[in-house]
Amino acid sequence: MKEDLFSILNLNNREDARIFAKEIGVSVTELAYYNDNCIYPDYNIIKKILNYNQDLTELELKIRLGHIDSEILSYLQKNVKEISSICNPAAKETNVKRELPHAQFSTSLGKLYKADCLEIMDSLPDESVDLIFADPPFNLKKEYESGVNDGLSKTSYLNWSEKWITESIRILKKGGSLFIWNLPSWNTYTAEILNKYLNLRHWIAVDIKYSLPIPNKLYPSHYSLLYYVKGDKPTSFNQERLPLEICRHCGGDIKDYGGYKNKLNTEGISLTDVWRDISPVRHKKYKNRTSNELPLNLLERIISLSTKKGDMVFDPFGGSGTTYVVSEILKRRWIGTEIGPIDIIEDRFKNLEFPSLLIQQIQDSKNQLFTEEMKKIRTKNGYWLS
Ligand SMILES: C[S@@+](CC[C@H](N)C(=O)[O-])C[C@H]1O[C@@H](n2cnc3c(N)ncnc32)[C@H](O)[C@@H]1O
């Protein structure tokens, strides 16, 4: 567990921090920057902190901040016998799982629990799911129907994230896939945890603008979708190809293919790790709730790519239930948890005809260079066809 700099220094509020900063001769803004962003303070500031708090050592500070560098690691390794005799952590209970409670909603393929994901994951056996997809709250102070606190301190958010990520790793089967959707800034921390246990397949950039331009920064234009696998290679990997990207209005080329047009595979363009064809759900015809909801084509791609019929899919953060609806339509088994209201999810299951149709359209357009619709507009406007 990481600790906040301020709590290590017994600074209970900003006023305490201001007085402390003045005493050691640094600006409170700078001190708060290190505290709020979980960043290890600059060497000069560390010296001032340690000069003032004579009973604190740099080793203690680093360990409590969760800043285990290679120097500390090697110290811990050299003294591991003594340390383990002092710590002697209680042996972890393995395979003794609590029984799963009664699901609030179920279908022949899936079960949905209105509960904290950690509570349900605790009852799931080791290595029991083939795919985990997680779209956690981004800690952006958004209001969710569930009322979850989306404005935690960075330390608390990271500590909580580590818990559900570690549990996800435990319940994932060998060869199973784990996808985590988040802002790139959070996923740098997620990757740090995952790299210790799983194998990175791809950092996928999903090209969607998610924020307004920020002065003195680049315009944030992609979500990060981490794709990891347990073990050397995935049990299921169903490669797919996409139609050529063309202008939505005139059907013309977006890229110049020069002399390569005839060399393009007629089955389409290989899917890359930059996805440009995922649009946010905004239109009310497709939207099921006021807070954010992922589009069907994102989940269709992830589930089709990494599982086969009958596989088990788990999504800890249900939201409007997109993962469960797509799993059901694609005949995958599924388990879901949502801490907030689940009536929106249940309602979606009352009419699967419309999403089934959309998924059919998504699948029909794959693995060909030009769909029938594209052929029509390109023929009309005189563009080349393979
Ligand atoms: C970003 S939304 C997920 C949206 C979802 N992917 C969709 O397409 O509709 C995150 C959801 O996680 C839920 N949540 C937050 N903390 C949770 C927890 N500890 N256990 C279960 N659900 C949680 C929130 O209530 C929210 O609905």
XYZ file of C-alpha atoms and ligand atoms in Angstrom:
413
model
C 0.000 0.000 0.000
C 1.214 3.449 -0.866
C 0.890 6.187 1.761
C 0.451 9.916 1.185
C 3.451 12.125 1.913
C 1.265 14.336 4.092
C -0.021 11.467 6.201
C 3.522 10.176 6.752
C 4.439 13.666 7.981
C 1.290 13.819 10.153
C -0.058 16.786 8.216
C -3.801 16.408 8.606
C -4.950 19.269 6.414
C -3.694 21.956 4.031
C -3.163 24.410 6.904
C -0.823 21.919 8.650
C 0.933 21.496 5.310
C 1.313 25.243 4.892
C 2.851 25.641 8.353
C 5.196 22.680 7.787
C 6.256 23.959 4.347
C 7.067 27.360 5.864
C 9.091 25.747 8.667
C 11.295 23.796 6.263
C 11.474 26.661 3.759
C 9.715 25.236 0.698
C 6.540 26.351 -1.019
C 3.369 24.543 0.026
C 2.339 24.328 -3.631
C 5.454 22.343 -4.419
C 4.965 20.062 -1.437
C 1.302 19.513 -2.371
C 2.365 18.694 -5.936
C 4.494 15.762 -4.663
C 1.749 14.664 -2.289
C -1.163 14.848 -4.738
C 0.662 13.228 -7.647
C 2.443 10.461 -5.666
C 5.777 11.732 -6.936
C 8.949 11.219 -4.953
C 10.163 14.672 -3.854
C 13.211 16.340 -5.247
C 16.490 15.533 -3.407
C 16.758 19.023 -1.790
C 13.257 18.774 -0.401
C 13.908 15.291 0.981
C 16.988 16.674 2.755
C 14.902 19.463 4.330
C 12.144 17.035 5.379
C 14.661 14.664 6.989
C 16.519 17.510 8.699
C 13.284 18.632 10.269
C 11.979 15.130 11.152
C 15.073 13.644 12.747
C 13.321 10.379 13.600
C 12.391 9.719 9.959
C 14.885 8.047 7.643
C 14.977 8.132 3.883
C 14.499 4.361 3.803
C 11.302 4.639 5.843
C 10.039 7.485 3.691
C 10.657 5.579 0.479
C 9.069 2.365 1.725
C 5.986 4.124 3.114
C 5.528 6.085 -0.112
C 5.737 2.791 -2.010
C 8.844 3.999 -3.812
C 10.804 0.733 -3.854
C 13.850 1.415 -5.991
C 16.549 -1.126 -6.796
C 18.689 0.030 -3.847
C 15.894 -0.734 -1.369
C 15.072 -3.950 -3.134
C 18.621 -5.169 -2.864
C 18.677 -4.192 0.836
C 15.456 -6.156 1.399
C 16.851 -9.117 -0.526
C 20.058 -9.166 1.516
C 18.088 -9.137 4.760
C 15.170 -11.227 3.654
C 15.498 -13.874 6.386
C 15.363 -11.336 9.206
C 12.608 -9.387 7.523
C 10.404 -12.404 6.959
C 10.928 -13.529 10.561
C 9.718 -10.108 11.739
C 6.863 -9.727 9.269
C 5.671 -13.331 9.157
C 2.535 -12.433 7.202
C -0.354 -14.816 7.791
C -0.275 -17.581 5.198
C -2.681 -16.676 2.404
C -5.746 -18.827 2.276
C -5.862 -20.449 -1.094
C -8.858 -22.011 -2.717
C -11.003 -21.489 0.380
C -13.520 -19.214 -1.199
C -16.701 -17.782 0.186
C -19.805 -19.048 -1.552
C -21.139 -16.802 -4.287
C -24.245 -14.970 -3.123
C -27.502 -15.177 -5.026
C -27.336 -13.303 -8.362
C -29.843 -10.463 -8.699
C -30.281 -11.131 -12.403
C -29.418 -14.103 -14.560
C -29.839 -15.549 -18.020
C -28.955 -19.014 -19.291
C -25.445 -17.693 -19.989
C -24.779 -15.078 -17.340
C -25.113 -13.881 -13.789
C -25.202 -10.309 -12.583
C -24.482 -9.296 -9.001
C -25.409 -5.938 -7.570
C -22.335 -5.775 -5.391
C -18.829 -4.510 -4.920
C -16.678 -6.332 -7.464
C -14.063 -7.184 -4.818
C -16.633 -9.020 -2.752
C -17.726 -11.191 -5.699
C -14.206 -11.737 -7.009
C -13.293 -13.051 -3.593
C -15.747 -15.901 -4.214
C -14.508 -16.728 -7.709
C -12.050 -19.621 -7.966
C -8.476 -19.174 -9.189
C -8.021 -19.392 -12.965
C -11.728 -19.626 -13.751
C -12.382 -16.962 -16.426
C -11.202 -16.713 -20.023
C -11.546 -12.969 -20.520
C -11.703 -10.001 -18.179
C -12.669 -6.630 -19.517
C -12.575 -3.715 -17.058
C -13.653 -0.117 -17.531
C -13.227 1.292 -14.003
C -14.221 4.779 -12.902
C -11.434 7.169 -13.959
C -11.418 9.168 -10.717
C -12.411 12.327 -12.565
C -15.038 13.415 -10.018
C -17.830 12.167 -12.278
C -21.246 11.464 -10.870
C -22.276 7.857 -11.232
C -25.783 6.527 -10.600
C -24.151 4.383 -7.884
C -22.821 7.442 -6.056
C -19.315 5.871 -5.830
C -16.644 8.352 -4.789
C -14.959 9.275 -8.074
C -12.710 11.858 -6.477
C -10.328 9.794 -4.363
C -6.796 10.914 -3.603
C -4.343 9.509 -6.112
C -2.877 7.183 -3.477
C -6.291 5.777 -2.542
C -7.268 5.288 -6.195
C -3.999 3.481 -6.932
C -4.282 1.281 -3.823
C -7.868 0.350 -4.737
C -6.851 -0.299 -8.365
C -4.076 -2.612 -7.252
C -6.598 -4.680 -5.272
C -9.036 -5.361 -8.121
C -6.231 -5.804 -10.657
C -4.486 -8.375 -8.459
C -7.743 -10.246 -7.991
C -8.327 -10.153 -11.752
C -4.938 -11.730 -12.319
C -5.763 -14.503 -9.856
C -9.091 -15.467 -11.454
C -7.800 -15.339 -15.034
C -7.176 -18.748 -16.651
C -3.810 -19.598 -18.203
C -3.987 -18.306 -21.763
C -6.818 -15.958 -20.739
C -6.888 -12.306 -21.764
C -7.224 -9.175 -19.675
C -8.233 -5.849 -21.194
C -8.221 -2.649 -19.135
C -9.734 0.547 -20.487
C -8.601 3.783 -18.873
C -6.943 7.113 -19.465
C -3.306 6.701 -20.567
C -2.105 8.436 -17.384
C -3.791 5.812 -15.140
C -2.834 2.913 -17.368
C 0.869 3.675 -16.909
C 0.334 2.611 -13.256
C -1.860 -0.333 -14.281
C 0.891 -1.587 -16.589
C 3.404 -1.368 -13.748
C 1.316 -3.877 -11.767
C 0.429 -6.119 -14.696
C 3.989 -6.362 -16.031
C 4.944 -8.299 -12.908
C 2.485 -11.118 -13.586
C 1.199 -11.102 -17.152
C 2.459 -10.744 -20.648
C 1.742 -7.518 -22.541
C 0.229 -8.243 -25.957
C -0.610 -4.675 -26.914
C -1.053 -1.143 -25.667
C -3.982 -0.238 -27.923
C -4.676 3.433 -28.578
C -8.371 4.004 -29.209
C -8.619 7.258 -31.062
C -11.411 9.205 -29.359
C -11.061 12.755 -28.097
C -11.942 12.581 -24.414
C -11.300 16.046 -23.097
C -11.201 19.640 -24.207
C -7.859 21.034 -25.364
C -5.712 21.943 -22.339
C -3.360 24.959 -22.568
C 0.335 23.994 -22.781
C -0.486 20.320 -23.352
C -1.221 18.145 -26.358
C -4.899 17.586 -27.109
C -5.860 14.273 -25.364
C -7.053 12.158 -28.228
C -6.823 8.506 -27.240
C -7.971 6.128 -24.547
C -5.591 3.402 -23.562
C -6.743 -0.186 -23.859
C -4.237 -2.522 -22.259
C -4.285 -6.074 -23.568
C -2.435 -8.653 -21.473
C -2.425 -12.424 -21.522
C -1.630 -14.932 -18.789
C 1.312 -17.004 -19.978
C 3.189 -17.071 -23.206
C 0.293 -16.910 -25.643
C -3.480 -16.555 -25.637
C -5.699 -19.619 -25.876
C -7.905 -17.720 -28.328
C -6.795 -15.082 -30.770
C -9.090 -14.559 -33.711
C -7.333 -12.113 -35.975
C -9.639 -9.789 -37.860
C -9.431 -7.455 -40.829
C -11.165 -4.168 -41.437
C -12.490 -2.448 -44.541
C -10.355 0.330 -46.012
C -10.766 3.689 -44.306
C -12.586 6.015 -46.695
C -14.124 9.491 -46.583
C -17.567 9.222 -44.997
C -19.039 11.746 -47.415
C -17.606 11.002 -50.852
C -16.186 7.491 -50.350
C -12.722 8.653 -51.510
C -9.365 7.420 -50.172
C -8.071 8.873 -46.925
C -4.536 7.587 -47.489
C -2.556 7.505 -50.690
C -1.973 3.841 -51.577
C 0.037 4.753 -54.674
C 1.111 1.664 -56.571
C 0.103 -0.645 -53.698
C -3.642 -0.661 -54.376
C -3.516 -3.993 -56.148
C -1.429 -5.539 -53.402
C -4.027 -4.828 -50.691
C -5.580 -7.995 -49.324
C -9.182 -8.283 -50.576
C -10.107 -9.579 -47.131
C -9.352 -6.170 -45.656
C -6.666 -4.298 -43.757
C -5.075 -6.048 -40.747
C -6.272 -4.684 -37.451
C -3.524 -2.583 -35.862
C -2.983 -1.368 -32.320
C -4.527 2.017 -33.180
C -8.315 1.796 -33.397
C -10.009 4.675 -35.173
C -13.446 3.227 -35.761
C -14.773 3.335 -32.199
C -17.133 6.251 -31.568
C -18.446 7.322 -28.183
C -22.102 6.527 -27.509
C -23.815 9.912 -27.659
C -27.001 9.509 -29.704
C -29.960 8.723 -27.456
C -31.141 5.983 -29.808
C -28.073 3.980 -28.731
C -27.518 5.296 -25.206
C -28.923 3.522 -22.168
C -27.895 5.771 -19.288
C -26.681 9.302 -18.528
C -23.163 8.375 -17.392
C -20.651 6.954 -19.803
C -21.276 3.765 -21.683
C -18.981 1.989 -24.110
C -20.029 1.282 -27.680
C -21.076 -2.190 -28.798
C -18.400 -2.371 -31.496
C -15.599 -2.018 -28.924
C -16.855 -4.965 -26.887
C -17.737 -6.971 -29.994
C -14.127 -6.631 -31.137
C -12.554 -7.502 -27.787
C -14.792 -10.494 -27.135
C -14.560 -11.873 -30.694
C -10.789 -11.382 -30.763
C -9.990 -13.144 -27.517
C -12.673 -15.771 -26.840
C -14.731 -18.504 -28.446
C -18.363 -19.516 -27.888
C -18.976 -20.865 -24.391
C -15.960 -19.081 -22.823
C -16.413 -17.205 -19.554
C -16.221 -13.391 -19.596
C -15.995 -11.272 -16.449
C -16.479 -7.504 -16.213
C -16.195 -6.046 -12.694
C -17.636 -2.615 -13.573
C -21.007 -3.240 -15.203
C -22.252 0.318 -15.790
C -24.973 -0.049 -18.422
C -24.003 -3.681 -19.072
C -22.460 -3.397 -22.562
C -20.051 -6.289 -21.926
C -22.845 -8.557 -20.709
C -25.183 -7.762 -23.627
C -22.442 -8.425 -26.188
C -21.340 -11.613 -24.403
C -24.910 -12.885 -24.390
C -25.409 -12.152 -28.092
C -22.089 -13.763 -28.987
C -22.985 -16.854 -26.892
C -20.266 -16.406 -24.284
C -20.968 -17.127 -20.633
C -20.559 -14.092 -18.408
C -20.353 -12.839 -14.828
C -20.949 -9.200 -13.966
C -20.851 -6.937 -10.958
C -22.169 -3.413 -10.554
C -22.223 -1.586 -7.258
C -24.943 0.845 -8.375
C -28.431 0.339 -9.792
C -28.737 -2.584 -12.183
C -32.220 -1.937 -13.576
C -30.675 -0.299 -16.678
C -28.791 -3.529 -17.370
C -31.851 -5.691 -16.802
C -33.871 -3.455 -19.137
C -31.293 -3.876 -21.898
C -31.813 -7.613 -21.757
C -35.543 -7.217 -22.384
C -34.864 -6.334 -25.983
C -31.788 -7.925 -27.479
C -33.125 -7.705 -31.022
C -31.771 -4.240 -31.758
C -28.251 -4.802 -30.358
C -28.169 -8.225 -32.066
C -28.893 -6.526 -35.365
C -26.143 -3.961 -34.781
C -23.678 -6.700 -33.890
C -24.636 -8.634 -36.987
C -23.931 -5.501 -39.068
C -20.550 -5.057 -37.343
C -19.629 -8.661 -38.063
C -20.870 -8.525 -41.664
C -18.595 -5.582 -42.417
C -15.401 -7.356 -41.246
C -12.825 -9.207 -43.288
C -13.432 -7.500 -46.628
C -11.731 -4.514 -48.230
C -15.003 -2.891 -49.324
C -18.495 -3.471 -47.950
C -21.415 -3.427 -50.397
C -22.266 0.099 -49.259
C -18.692 1.271 -49.843
C -18.654 -0.318 -53.290
C -21.803 1.606 -54.264
C -20.544 5.058 -53.263
C -17.066 4.450 -54.715
C -18.513 3.239 -58.017
C -20.832 6.240 -58.143
C -17.978 8.698 -57.538
C -15.466 6.919 -59.748
C -13.004 5.619 -57.145
C -10.966 2.433 -57.639
C -12.124 -0.950 -56.336
C -9.920 -3.973 -55.920
C -17.004 3.617 -16.324
S -18.405 2.826 -15.729
C -18.518 1.374 -16.704
C -19.322 1.570 -17.961
C -19.520 0.295 -18.720
N -18.303 -0.198 -19.308
C -20.566 0.495 -19.834
O -20.238 0.307 -21.028
O -21.688 0.854 -19.529
C -17.856 2.243 -14.195
C -18.956 1.575 -13.366
O -18.334 0.894 -12.269
C -19.203 0.955 -11.160
N -18.384 0.691 -9.959
C -17.539 1.536 -9.321
N -16.954 0.923 -8.286
C -17.387 -0.354 -8.288
C -17.108 -1.483 -7.486
N -16.247 -1.424 -6.482
N -17.722 -2.648 -7.783
C -18.607 -2.727 -8.814
N -18.917 -1.681 -9.608
C -18.312 -0.516 -9.361
C -19.796 2.354 -11.241
O -21.023 2.430 -10.534
C -19.951 2.552 -12.748
O -21.249 2.207 -13.180
